[in-house]
Structure formats: C-alpha cells, structure tokens
C-alpha cells in the first residue's frame, strides 16, 4: 500500500463524480492556466457533467485551461461518433468556455502515427507538463490503452488492440470489424509525469483492479499499480469498487 495514495470512499457514483469535480474545480481556481490530462470512458462522465454545471452557474472559468487527452483510436476521423475527440466535444468541450485550440486529443487520422506519438509527449512538456491527470481504470487494471504486459510502456505510443479489447469495444460500433485495430495512447511514463493524478472507479466490476492498483505489487501485469510510484494520487471509489480494499 502506497502512503501517497489518498483513497476517497464515496457512497455511490454520484457522490464520486461530485467530489472529483470539486477537486478539479479547486485546481482550476488555484491556477486558471491549469493543464488537465483527460480521459474518456464512462468513469469521468458524471464528473464532466458537474464541471459543466459549475461553468453554467458561473463559478468555473475554462478560458485559460489547456487539456491533453490520454488516447485515441487509430485510424479514426475526429468527426466519427466513436472517436474520443467526438466524445470529449459531446461530454465536455462543447458545453464550457475552453478554447478548442487549447484542447488536444492524439490525432487519429494522421498519416504518420509514430510522428504523432513522438510529438505528443514533447507538446505536453513544452506546455509545462500536466498539472492534473484524470484517469479511469479497466477491469484488468489498464490505464489509458496500457494493457497488462511484461513491461511498462514509457511514452505515447501506437498500441495494437488486444482481441479482448476489440470485442469489449465492439458494442459501440456497427460491428466488430469496424473497431479500429490500433490506438495512440500515452504511456505509463507520460502519465507518471503529471504533477497530480486522480483516478475514478465505480461498480463492482472494478473492485479487483482497484485492489491490485492500491495494494498489489507494482507490476506491468496491472498497469495501474505503477501509480503507487507517484507522490500525489487521489483515488475516488464508490462502495462497490472499494469493497476488496483492506482499509
Ligand atoms: C479512456 C481510457 C481507458 C478507460 C478505462 C475505463 O480514455 O483511457 O483506460 O479509462 O477503459 O473505462 P470506463 O470508464 O468506461 O470503465
């Protein structure tokens, strides 16, 4: 167990989303030029809704915020409804006053994806590094598209999607054949460079991954366990996702 991990146990997903959104809002209040690392998937959706609400209430200003997303399918067009760029526009960017030019999602339609990967980490560094990284976690302990493997990928890289991921994600596409076979993903090194990290997990299906992330050995077979090496991680969990934690 890593003493630097702050575990915030919430009653349910609603409370998790509200408390995580308050933490993000406080960070932006403290530094209006905050650089956020953002995730897609179901875990942060409620948090994004709360951030939109703060903006609509006039208590949160995104005009100077910049953002970098964790990952994107490859190949995919940005306007494809399954693209992570589309997801971010729909769930957050289109509803707040962030400058679209300040939002970055790895370019899923690039001709040279390797060049995109190399440029992405450099772009983050040139911007000053991510102040606050938001993460979800896969049932198997993945973070971004870093799946269990025998090593930790360092920087942003092109990933061949595992058969199980293609099958799991097929539900969002017309058919399994339509799921892109690759993705561009920040590496574990890119994620660990963030100054502060928050991870959101809700539902019983995440319980084993949360336990392995917080209490298990640091191993690439549970990519999220690398977070134990980071000095400032806050994990928001609901009761179901927290149920295997020893404390
Ligand atoms: C999304 C991402 C993924 C998800 C993870 C959990 O950008 O990088 O690692 O965070 O697959 O997904 P949900 O939240 O849908 O359970």
Coordinates of C-alpha atoms and ligand atoms in Angstrom, one line a residue:
X1 CA 0.0 0.0 0.0
X2 CA 1.4 3.4 -1.0
X3 CA 1.2 6.1 1.6
X4 CA 1.0 8.7 -1.1
X5 CA -2.4 7.4 -2.3
X6 CA -5.3 9.2 -0.9
X7 CA -8.4 6.9 -1.1
X8 CA -11.7 8.8 -1.0
X9 CA -14.6 6.3 -0.5
X10 CA -17.9 7.6 -1.8
X11 CA -21.4 6.2 -1.3
X12 CA -22.1 5.9 -5.0
X13 CA -21.1 7.1 -8.4
X14 CA -23.0 10.4 -8.0
X15 CA -21.0 11.3 -4.9
X16 CA -17.8 10.2 -6.6
X17 CA -18.5 12.4 -9.6
X18 CA -19.4 15.4 -7.4
X19 CA -16.3 15.2 -5.2
X20 CA -13.9 14.6 -8.1
X21 CA -15.4 17.6 -10.0
X22 CA -14.9 19.8 -6.9
X23 CA -11.2 18.8 -6.7
X24 CA -10.8 19.7 -10.4
X25 CA -12.6 23.0 -9.9
X26 CA -10.4 23.9 -6.9
X27 CA -7.3 23.1 -9.0
X28 CA -8.6 25.5 -11.8
X29 CA -9.5 28.2 -9.2
X30 CA -6.0 28.0 -7.8
X31 CA -4.4 28.1 -11.2
X32 CA -6.6 29.3 -14.1
X33 CA -3.9 28.2 -16.5
X34 CA -4.1 24.6 -15.4
X35 CA -3.1 21.9 -17.8
X36 CA -5.5 19.0 -17.5
X37 CA -5.0 15.4 -18.6
X38 CA -8.4 14.0 -19.6
X39 CA -9.9 10.5 -20.0
X40 CA -12.8 9.2 -22.0
X41 CA -15.0 6.2 -21.0
X42 CA -17.9 6.1 -18.6
X43 CA -16.0 6.8 -15.3
X44 CA -15.5 10.6 -15.8
X45 CA -18.8 11.3 -17.5
X46 CA -20.6 12.3 -14.2
X47 CA -17.6 14.4 -13.2
X48 CA -17.7 16.2 -16.6
X49 CA -21.4 16.9 -16.1
X50 CA -20.7 18.5 -12.7
X51 CA -17.9 20.6 -14.3
X52 CA -20.3 21.8 -17.0
X53 CA -22.8 22.7 -14.2
X54 CA -20.1 24.8 -12.4
X55 CA -19.4 26.6 -15.7
X56 CA -23.1 27.2 -16.3
X57 CA -23.5 28.6 -12.8
X58 CA -20.7 31.0 -13.5
X59 CA -18.4 29.6 -10.8
X60 CA -15.8 28.0 -13.1
X61 CA -13.9 29.5 -16.0
X62 CA -12.1 27.3 -18.5
X63 CA -10.9 30.2 -20.8
X64 CA -7.2 29.7 -19.9
X65 CA -7.3 26.0 -19.3
X66 CA -5.4 23.6 -21.7
X67 CA -6.1 19.9 -22.0
X68 CA -4.4 16.8 -23.3
X69 CA -6.4 13.5 -23.7
X70 CA -4.9 10.2 -22.8
X71 CA -5.7 8.3 -26.0
X72 CA -7.5 8.0 -29.3
X73 CA -8.3 5.1 -31.7
X74 CA -6.2 4.7 -34.8
X75 CA -7.2 5.1 -37.5
X76 CA -10.3 7.2 -36.9
X77 CA -11.6 10.5 -38.2
X78 CA -12.2 13.2 -35.5
X79 CA -15.8 13.6 -36.5
X80 CA -16.5 9.8 -36.2
X81 CA -19.1 9.5 -33.4
X82 CA -16.9 6.7 -31.9
X83 CA -13.8 8.9 -31.8
X84 CA -12.5 10.1 -28.4
X85 CA -12.3 13.6 -29.9
X86 CA -16.1 13.4 -30.5
X87 CA -16.7 12.0 -27.0
X88 CA -14.8 15.0 -25.5
X89 CA -16.7 17.5 -27.6
X90 CA -20.0 16.0 -26.6
X91 CA -19.3 15.4 -22.9
X92 CA -17.3 18.5 -22.1
X93 CA -15.7 20.8 -24.6
X94 CA -18.9 21.9 -26.4
X95 CA -20.5 22.9 -23.1
X96 CA -17.8 25.0 -21.5
X97 CA -15.7 28.0 -22.5
X98 CA -12.5 26.2 -23.2
X99 CA -10.7 27.4 -26.4
X100 CA -10.9 24.4 -28.8
X101 CA -7.4 25.3 -29.9
X102 CA -6.3 24.5 -26.3
X103 CA -7.7 21.0 -26.4
X104 CA -5.6 18.2 -27.6
X105 CA -6.6 14.6 -28.4
X106 CA -4.0 12.4 -30.2
X107 CA -4.6 12.8 -34.0
X108 CA -6.4 9.5 -35.0
X109 CA -6.3 10.4 -38.7
X110 CA -2.6 11.2 -39.0
X111 CA -0.6 9.7 -41.9
X112 CA 2.3 9.1 -39.7
X113 CA 1.0 8.0 -36.2
X114 CA 4.6 7.3 -34.9
X115 CA 5.4 11.0 -35.5
X116 CA 2.2 12.0 -33.7
X117 CA 3.2 9.9 -30.7
X118 CA 6.7 11.4 -30.5
X119 CA 5.3 14.9 -30.9
X120 CA 2.6 14.4 -28.2
X121 CA 4.9 14.0 -25.2
X122 CA 7.0 16.9 -26.5
X123 CA 3.9 19.1 -26.8
X124 CA 2.9 18.2 -23.2
X125 CA 6.4 19.0 -21.9
X126 CA 6.5 22.3 -23.9
X127 CA 3.2 23.3 -22.4
X128 CA 4.8 22.9 -18.9
X129 CA 3.6 19.3 -18.2
X130 CA 0.2 18.1 -17.0
X131 CA -0.9 19.6 -13.7
X132 CA -3.8 17.3 -13.0
X133 CA -4.3 13.9 -14.8
X134 CA -7.7 12.3 -14.7
X135 CA -7.8 8.5 -15.1
X136 CA -10.3 5.7 -15.3
X137 CA -9.2 2.0 -14.8
X138 CA -10.1 -1.1 -16.8
X139 CA -11.4 -4.2 -15.2
X140 CA -8.0 -5.7 -15.9
X141 CA -6.1 -2.8 -14.4
X142 CA -5.3 -1.0 -17.6
X143 CA -4.9 2.8 -17.7
X144 CA -5.2 4.6 -21.0
X145 CA -4.6 1.9 -23.6
X146 CA -1.8 0.4 -21.5
X147 CA -2.9 -3.2 -21.2
X148 CA -1.4 -5.8 -18.9
X149 CA 2.0 -6.7 -20.4
X150 CA 5.5 -7.7 -19.4
X151 CA 6.8 -4.1 -19.4
X152 CA 5.6 -0.6 -18.7
X153 CA 5.4 1.5 -22.0
X154 CA 7.2 4.8 -21.3
X155 CA 5.9 7.4 -23.7
X156 CA 3.0 8.0 -26.0
X157 CA 2.9 5.0 -28.4
X158 CA 0.9 3.1 -31.0
X159 CA -0.9 0.2 -29.5
X160 CA -2.2 -2.9 -31.2
X161 CA -5.5 -3.5 -29.5
X162 CA -5.9 -6.9 -27.9
X163 CA -8.6 -9.2 -29.2
X164 CA -10.4 -8.8 -25.8
X165 CA -10.4 -5.0 -26.1
X166 CA -11.7 -5.2 -29.7
X167 CA -14.5 -7.5 -28.5
X168 CA -15.3 -5.3 -25.5
X169 CA -15.5 -2.1 -27.6
X170 CA -17.4 -3.7 -30.4
X171 CA -20.7 -2.7 -28.6
X172 CA -20.1 0.9 -29.5
X173 CA -19.5 0.2 -33.3
X174 CA -21.8 -1.2 -36.0
X175 CA -19.8 -4.4 -36.0
X176 CA -16.6 -5.9 -34.5
X177 CA -15.0 -5.4 -37.9
X178 CA -15.5 -1.7 -37.6
X179 CA -13.5 -1.4 -34.4
X180 CA -10.1 0.3 -35.2
X181 CA -7.3 -2.2 -34.6
X182 CA -4.9 0.3 -33.1
X183 CA -4.8 3.2 -30.8
X184 CA -2.5 6.1 -29.8
X185 CA -2.0 6.1 -26.1
X186 CA 0.0 8.0 -23.5
X187 CA 2.5 5.6 -21.8
X188 CA 2.9 4.9 -18.1
X189 CA 5.8 7.3 -18.1
X190 CA 3.8 10.0 -19.7
X191 CA 1.1 9.5 -17.1
X192 CA 3.5 9.4 -14.1
X193 CA 5.0 12.8 -15.2
X194 CA 1.7 14.5 -14.3
X195 CA 2.1 16.6 -11.1
X196 CA -1.1 15.2 -9.6
X197 CA -3.3 12.3 -10.6
X198 CA -6.9 11.4 -9.8
X199 CA -8.4 8.0 -10.6
X200 CA -12.1 7.3 -10.7
X201 CA -13.6 3.9 -10.3
X202 CA -17.2 2.8 -9.6
X203 CA -19.0 -0.5 -9.7
X204 CA -18.2 -4.0 -8.5
X205 CA -16.5 -4.9 -11.8
X206 CA -13.7 -2.6 -10.9
X207 CA -13.1 -4.0 -7.3
X208 CA -10.3 -6.4 -8.2
X209 CA -8.5 -3.8 -10.4
X210 CA -8.7 -1.2 -7.6
X211 CA -7.3 -3.6 -5.0
X212 CA -4.4 -4.6 -7.3
X213 CA -3.8 -0.9 -8.1
X214 CA -3.6 0.2 -4.5
X215 CA -2.5 -2.9 -2.6
X216 CA -0.9 -5.2 -5.1
X217 CA 2.7 -5.5 -6.2
X218 CA 3.9 -2.9 -8.7
X219 CA 3.8 -4.9 -11.9
X220 CA 3.1 -4.2 -15.6
X221 CA 0.6 -7.1 -15.4
X222 CA -1.5 -4.5 -13.5
X223 CA -0.5 -1.2 -15.3
X224 CA -2.4 0.9 -12.7
X225 CA -0.1 -0.4 -10.0
X226 CA 2.6 2.0 -11.4
X227 CA 0.6 4.8 -9.7
X228 CA 2.0 3.6 -6.4
X229 CA 5.3 5.2 -7.6
X230 CA 3.6 8.6 -7.9
X231 CA 3.8 11.1 -5.0
X232 CA 0.3 12.6 -5.3
X233 CA -2.5 10.2 -6.3
X234 CA -6.2 10.5 -5.2
X235 CA -8.5 7.6 -5.9
X236 CA -12.2 8.2 -5.8
X237 CA -14.1 5.0 -5.4
X238 CA -17.7 4.1 -4.7
X239 CA -18.6 1.4 -2.2
X240 CA -18.8 -1.4 -4.8
X241 CA -15.4 -0.6 -6.3
X242 CA -13.8 -0.3 -2.8
X243 CA -15.2 -3.5 -1.4
X244 CA -12.0 -5.5 -1.7
X245 CA -9.7 -2.9 -0.1
X246 CA -8.3 -3.9 3.2
X247 CA -8.8 -0.4 4.7
Ligands
LIG1 C1 -10.1 6.2 -21.6 C2 -9.1 5.3 -21.1 C3 -9.5 4.0 -20.6 C4 -10.6 4.0 -19.5 C5 -10.9 2.6 -19.0 C6 -12.1 2.6 -18.1 O1 -9.6 7.4 -22.1 O2 -8.0 5.6 -21.2 O3 -8.3 3.4 -20.0 O4 -10.4 4.9 -18.5 O5 -11.1 1.7 -20.0 O6 -13.2 2.7 -18.9 P1 -14.7 3.0 -18.2 O7 -14.5 4.3 -17.5 O8 -15.6 3.1 -19.4 O9 -15.0 1.9 -17.3

